[in-house]
Amino acid sequence: MKVKSSLMCQNCGRQTSHELHYVGSSLHEIRCLQCSTETWGHHHPVAGYVGEMRGRIVTKPWRVLREMTTEPAAIRSLLPRVASKPVRVASELIEILR
Ligand SMILES: [Zn+2]
């Protein structure tokens, strides 16, 4: 997911529009849209994603259990979410490898 935000660019010396590139919940890259300077970049995106995914997998049973106890109606959306998970993970991986 790419989000635009106005940030201070040290290369341009003023506030400019930047693109923030998220992969999953991790910030992958911040790039100035005026001069293309990369302010911050995760140069090992696959390793970062694997680490994030490991945490998501370990905590998933607890998050599902909490959701089922606090929002019982959410059980109806569980099966479609489980079924679409491989596609969503593949989309995130494709976004990393671009
Ligand atoms: Zn700039």
Tab-separated table of N, CA and C and ligand atoms in Angstrom:
chain	number	residue	atom	x	y	z
A	1	MET	N	0.847	-1.171	0.000
A	1	MET	CA	0.000	0.000	0.000
A	1	MET	C	0.893	1.235	0.000
A	2	LYS	N	0.546	2.183	-0.870
A	2	LYS	CA	1.297	3.428	-0.937
A	2	LYS	C	0.417	4.576	-0.460
A	3	VAL	N	0.998	5.419	0.394
A	3	VAL	CA	0.283	6.549	0.985
A	3	VAL	C	1.106	7.793	0.725
A	4	LYS	N	0.431	8.891	0.389
A	4	LYS	CA	1.143	10.151	0.186
A	4	LYS	C	0.995	11.015	1.424
A	5	SER	N	2.101	11.716	1.751
A	5	SER	CA	2.096	12.598	2.900
A	5	SER	C	3.106	13.712	2.672
A	6	SER	N	2.859	14.853	3.273
A	6	SER	CA	3.773	15.979	3.159
A	6	SER	C	4.803	15.893	4.281
A	7	LEU	N	6.071	15.805	3.892
A	7	LEU	CA	7.164	15.677	4.862
A	7	LEU	C	8.304	16.610	4.458
A	8	MET	N	9.194	16.879	5.378
A	8	MET	CA	10.383	17.698	5.110
A	8	MET	C	11.409	16.857	4.346
A	9	CYS	N	11.840	17.347	3.181
A	9	CYS	CA	12.884	16.666	2.411
A	9	CYS	C	14.196	17.419	2.626
A	10	GLN	N	15.203	16.717	3.124
A	10	GLN	CA	16.496	17.359	3.371
A	10	GLN	C	17.183	17.724	2.068
A	11	ASN	N	16.943	16.976	1.002
A	11	ASN	CA	17.563	17.282	-0.285
A	11	ASN	C	16.929	18.516	-0.930
A	12	CYS	N	15.605	18.619	-0.893
A	12	CYS	CA	14.899	19.770	-1.470
A	12	CYS	C	14.965	20.978	-0.526
A	13	GLY	N	15.161	20.734	0.770
A	13	GLY	CA	15.239	21.822	1.738
A	13	GLY	C	13.898	22.431	2.085
A	14	ARG	N	12.836	21.723	1.801
A	14	ARG	CA	11.494	22.222	2.126
A	14	ARG	C	10.535	21.044	2.253
A	15	GLN	N	9.315	21.364	2.682
A	15	GLN	CA	8.308	20.332	2.819
A	15	GLN	C	7.772	19.974	1.428
A	16	THR	N	7.811	18.695	1.109
A	16	THR	CA	7.337	18.235	-0.202
A	16	THR	C	6.450	17.011	-0.017
A	17	SER	N	5.807	16.620	-1.096
A	17	SER	CA	4.977	15.428	-1.073
A	17	SER	C	5.884	14.192	-1.119
A	18	HIS	N	5.629	13.259	-0.228
A	18	HIS	CA	6.387	12.014	-0.164
A	18	HIS	C	5.448	10.829	-0.341
A	19	GLU	N	6.012	9.739	-0.822
A	19	GLU	CA	5.264	8.496	-0.929
A	19	GLU	C	5.795	7.529	0.120
A	20	LEU	N	4.892	7.045	0.974
A	20	LEU	CA	5.237	6.070	2.003
A	20	LEU	C	4.727	4.718	1.518
A	21	HIS	N	5.628	3.769	1.381
A	21	HIS	CA	5.284	2.459	0.846
A	21	HIS	C	5.271	1.453	1.992
A	22	TYR	N	4.078	0.945	2.294
A	22	TYR	CA	3.910	-0.059	3.344
A	22	TYR	C	3.767	-1.432	2.718
A	23	VAL	N	4.390	-2.417	3.331
A	23	VAL	CA	4.180	-3.810	2.961
A	23	VAL	C	3.699	-4.500	4.218
A	24	GLY	N	2.465	-5.006	4.188
A	24	GLY	CA	1.837	-5.488	5.410
A	24	GLY	C	1.684	-4.291	6.333
A	25	SER	N	2.154	-4.398	7.544
A	25	SER	CA	2.094	-3.260	8.461
A	25	SER	C	3.456	-2.592	8.609
A	26	SER	N	4.445	-3.029	7.821
A	26	SER	CA	5.790	-2.472	7.924
A	26	SER	C	6.018	-1.372	6.898
A	27	LEU	N	6.670	-0.305	7.337
A	27	LEU	CA	7.050	0.764	6.437
A	27	LEU	C	8.278	0.315	5.658
A	28	HIS	N	8.149	0.243	4.343
A	28	HIS	CA	9.203	-0.294	3.489
A	28	HIS	C	10.082	0.828	2.942
A	29	GLU	N	9.481	1.956	2.571
A	29	GLU	CA	10.252	3.008	1.918
A	29	GLU	C	9.528	4.354	2.031
A	30	ILE	N	10.323	5.431	2.172
A	30	ILE	CA	9.797	6.801	2.100
A	30	ILE	C	10.593	7.503	1.014
A	31	ARG	N	9.882	8.040	0.003
A	31	ARG	CA	10.558	8.662	-1.138
A	31	ARG	C	9.917	10.013	-1.447
A	32	CYS	N	10.789	11.025	-1.640
A	32	CYS	CA	10.335	12.358	-2.029
A	32	CYS	C	9.845	12.296	-3.474
A	33	LEU	N	8.664	12.823	-3.721
A	33	LEU	CA	8.114	12.795	-5.074
A	33	LEU	C	8.667	13.919	-5.945
A	34	GLN	N	9.384	14.886	-5.355
A	34	GLN	CA	9.981	15.968	-6.134
A	34	GLN	C	11.360	15.573	-6.670
A	35	CYS	N	12.201	15.006	-5.789
A	35	CYS	CA	13.585	14.709	-6.183
A	35	CYS	C	13.906	13.210	-6.172
A	36	SER	N	12.949	12.393	-5.788
A	36	SER	CA	13.101	10.930	-5.727
A	36	SER	C	14.104	10.457	-4.683
A	37	THR	N	14.529	11.330	-3.777
A	37	THR	CA	15.442	10.913	-2.715
A	37	THR	C	14.727	9.975	-1.753
A	38	GLU	N	15.386	8.869	-1.466
A	38	GLU	CA	14.847	7.904	-0.526
A	38	GLU	C	15.276	8.335	0.874
A	39	THR	N	14.298	8.730	1.694
A	39	THR	CA	14.593	9.166	3.056
A	39	THR	C	14.814	7.972	3.965
A	40	TRP	N	14.039	6.965	3.761
A	40	TRP	CA	14.151	5.769	4.594
A	40	TRP	C	13.778	4.583	3.732
A	41	GLY	N	14.581	3.558	3.809
A	41	GLY	CA	14.258	2.365	3.044
A	41	GLY	C	14.668	1.113	3.790
A	42	HIS	N	13.803	0.137	3.750
A	42	HIS	CA	14.121	-1.159	4.349
A	42	HIS	C	14.773	-1.973	3.242
A	43	HIS	N	16.094	-2.113	3.324
A	43	HIS	CA	16.824	-2.735	2.221
A	43	HIS	C	16.846	-4.257	2.266
A	44	HIS	N	16.207	-4.802	3.259
A	44	HIS	CA	16.062	-6.251	3.321
A	44	HIS	C	14.580	-6.553	3.506
A	45	PRO	N	13.759	-6.163	2.518
A	45	PRO	CA	12.314	-6.266	2.704
A	45	PRO	C	11.808	-7.674	2.930
A	46	VAL	N	12.421	-8.665	2.285
A	46	VAL	CA	11.932	-10.029	2.466
A	46	VAL	C	12.208	-10.490	3.893
A	47	ALA	N	13.410	-10.204	4.412
A	47	ALA	CA	13.739	-10.586	5.789
A	47	ALA	C	12.810	-9.879	6.771
A	48	GLY	N	12.539	-8.591	6.534
A	48	GLY	CA	11.623	-7.859	7.398
A	48	GLY	C	10.222	-8.436	7.353
A	49	TYR	N	9.794	-8.796	6.153
A	49	TYR	CA	8.451	-9.354	5.991
A	49	TYR	C	8.351	-10.717	6.669
A	50	VAL	N	9.388	-11.540	6.522
A	50	VAL	CA	9.373	-12.874	7.139
A	50	VAL	C	9.291	-12.732	8.660
A	51	GLY	N	10.043	-11.776	9.220
A	51	GLY	CA	9.989	-11.547	10.667
A	51	GLY	C	8.609	-11.101	11.106
A	52	GLU	N	8.018	-10.189	10.331
A	52	GLU	CA	6.666	-9.719	10.661
A	52	GLU	C	5.667	-10.868	10.549
A	53	MET	N	5.802	-11.671	9.484
A	53	MET	CA	4.877	-12.782	9.256
A	53	MET	C	4.980	-13.811	10.386
A	54	ARG	N	6.198	-14.051	10.869
A	54	ARG	CA	6.395	-14.995	11.970
A	54	ARG	C	5.575	-14.527	13.186
A	55	GLY	N	5.651	-13.247	13.494
A	55	GLY	CA	4.888	-12.711	14.618
A	55	GLY	C	3.394	-12.815	14.391
A	56	ARG	N	2.960	-12.586	13.161
A	56	ARG	CA	1.524	-12.666	12.848
A	56	ARG	C	1.019	-14.095	13.000
A	57	ILE	N	1.845	-15.080	12.567
A	57	ILE	CA	1.427	-16.484	12.653
A	57	ILE	C	1.345	-16.932	14.106
A	58	VAL	N	2.346	-16.551	14.909
A	58	VAL	CA	2.390	-16.974	16.318
A	58	VAL	C	1.197	-16.399	17.088
A	59	THR	N	0.830	-15.159	16.809
A	59	THR	CA	-0.244	-14.522	17.579
A	59	THR	C	-1.631	-14.754	16.991
A	60	LYS	N	-1.721	-15.351	15.807
A	60	LYS	CA	-3.009	-15.504	15.120
A	60	LYS	C	-4.056	-16.255	15.952
A	61	PRO	N	-3.726	-17.432	16.545
A	61	PRO	CA	-4.766	-18.136	17.311
A	61	PRO	C	-5.355	-17.280	18.431
A	62	TRP	N	-4.525	-16.504	19.103
A	62	TRP	CA	-5.003	-15.652	20.201
A	62	TRP	C	-5.841	-14.506	19.666
A	63	ARG	N	-5.441	-13.957	18.525
A	63	ARG	CA	-6.211	-12.853	17.958
A	63	ARG	C	-7.586	-13.339	17.483
A	64	VAL	N	-7.626	-14.549	16.891
A	64	VAL	CA	-8.908	-15.111	16.433
A	64	VAL	C	-9.794	-15.418	17.636
A	65	LEU	N	-9.208	-16.016	18.687
A	65	LEU	CA	-9.972	-16.339	19.900
A	65	LEU	C	-10.549	-15.075	20.531
A	66	ARG	N	-9.736	-14.026	20.620
A	66	ARG	CA	-10.210	-12.765	21.198
A	66	ARG	C	-11.335	-12.184	20.350
A	67	GLU	N	-11.190	-12.263	19.026
A	67	GLU	CA	-12.216	-11.733	18.141
A	67	GLU	C	-13.518	-12.508	18.297
A	68	MET	N	-13.415	-13.832	18.443
A	68	MET	CA	-14.610	-14.657	18.582
A	68	MET	C	-15.341	-14.387	19.898
A	69	THR	N	-14.600	-14.044	20.939
A	69	THR	CA	-15.236	-13.783	22.235
A	69	THR	C	-15.774	-12.358	22.334
A	70	THR	N	-15.122	-11.429	21.671
A	70	THR	CA	-15.579	-10.041	21.765
A	70	THR	C	-16.551	-9.671	20.648
A	71	GLU	N	-16.423	-10.330	19.495
A	71	GLU	CA	-17.311	-10.039	18.363
A	71	GLU	C	-17.787	-11.354	17.749
A	72	PRO	N	-18.747	-12.050	18.410
A	72	PRO	CA	-19.189	-13.356	17.881
A	72	PRO	C	-19.682	-13.299	16.443
A	73	ALA	N	-20.217	-12.180	16.010
A	73	ALA	CA	-20.708	-12.067	14.621
A	73	ALA	C	-19.567	-12.160	13.615
A	74	ALA	N	-18.336	-11.940	14.069
A	74	ALA	CA	-17.185	-11.970	13.167
A	74	ALA	C	-16.901	-13.370	12.650
A	75	ILE	N	-17.476	-14.385	13.301
A	75	ILE	CA	-17.224	-15.765	12.862
A	75	ILE	C	-17.718	-15.966	11.424
A	76	ARG	N	-18.745	-15.209	11.012
A	76	ARG	CA	-19.269	-15.337	9.641
A	76	ARG	C	-18.242	-14.913	8.603
A	77	SER	N	-17.373	-13.967	8.981
A	77	SER	CA	-16.387	-13.489	8.007
A	77	SER	C	-15.081	-14.287	8.082
A	78	LEU	N	-14.985	-15.209	9.047
A	78	LEU	CA	-13.726	-15.951	9.237
A	78	LEU	C	-13.385	-16.820	8.027
A	79	LEU	N	-14.351	-17.599	7.546
A	79	LEU	CA	-14.062	-18.512	6.433
A	79	LEU	C	-13.614	-17.757	5.177
A	80	PRO	N	-14.330	-16.692	4.754
A	80	PRO	CA	-13.833	-15.953	3.579
A	80	PRO	C	-12.438	-15.364	3.800
A	81	ARG	N	-12.164	-14.926	5.038
A	81	ARG	CA	-10.841	-14.355	5.301
A	81	ARG	C	-9.758	-15.425	5.237
A	82	VAL	N	-10.051	-16.622	5.772
A	82	VAL	CA	-9.083	-17.727	5.719
A	82	VAL	C	-8.860	-18.146	4.267
A	83	ALA	N	-9.952	-18.212	3.512
A	83	ALA	CA	-9.850	-18.640	2.106
A	83	ALA	C	-9.041	-17.655	1.269
A	84	SER	N	-9.145	-16.367	1.582
A	84	SER	CA	-8.445	-15.362	0.774
A	84	SER	C	-7.035	-15.066	1.278
A	85	LYS	N	-6.653	-15.645	2.420
A	85	LYS	CA	-5.349	-15.338	3.016
A	85	LYS	C	-4.171	-15.633	2.074
A	86	PRO	N	-4.136	-16.813	1.421
A	86	PRO	CA	-2.986	-17.069	0.534
A	86	PRO	C	-2.841	-16.014	-0.561
A	87	VAL	N	-3.953	-15.545	-1.076
A	87	VAL	CA	-3.909	-14.516	-2.133
A	87	VAL	C	-3.385	-13.209	-1.555
A	88	ARG	N	-3.838	-12.860	-0.336
A	88	ARG	CA	-3.388	-11.606	0.273
A	88	ARG	C	-1.891	-11.661	0.596
A	89	VAL	N	-1.403	-12.811	1.089
A	89	VAL	CA	0.030	-12.958	1.387
A	89	VAL	C	0.834	-12.889	0.086
A	90	ALA	N	0.343	-13.551	-0.962
A	90	ALA	CA	1.045	-13.496	-2.256
A	90	ALA	C	1.100	-12.073	-2.769
A	91	SER	N	0.029	-11.298	-2.603
A	91	SER	CA	0.017	-9.892	-3.040
A	91	SER	C	1.063	-9.083	-2.289
A	92	GLU	N	1.189	-9.332	-0.983
A	92	GLU	CA	2.187	-8.616	-0.194
A	92	GLU	C	3.596	-8.978	-0.667
A	93	LEU	N	3.830	-10.262	-0.948
A	93	LEU	CA	5.151	-10.687	-1.416
A	93	LEU	C	5.478	-10.068	-2.776
A	94	ILE	N	4.488	-10.020	-3.663
A	94	ILE	CA	4.721	-9.404	-4.976
A	94	ILE	C	5.060	-7.940	-4.809
A	95	GLU	N	4.383	-7.267	-3.872
A	95	GLU	CA	4.649	-5.844	-3.636
A	95	GLU	C	6.074	-5.639	-3.110
A	96	ILE	N	6.550	-6.554	-2.272
A	96	ILE	CA	7.919	-6.455	-1.750
A	96	ILE	C	8.934	-6.620	-2.864
A	97	LEU	N	8.688	-7.578	-3.734
A	97	LEU	CA	9.672	-7.945	-4.751
A	97	LEU	C	9.659	-7.032	-5.969
A	98	ARG	N	8.732	-6.071	-6.018
A	98	ARG	CA	8.683	-5.126	-7.151
A	98	ARG	C	9.895	-4.237	-7.171
B	1	ZN	ZN	13.148	16.054	-2.228
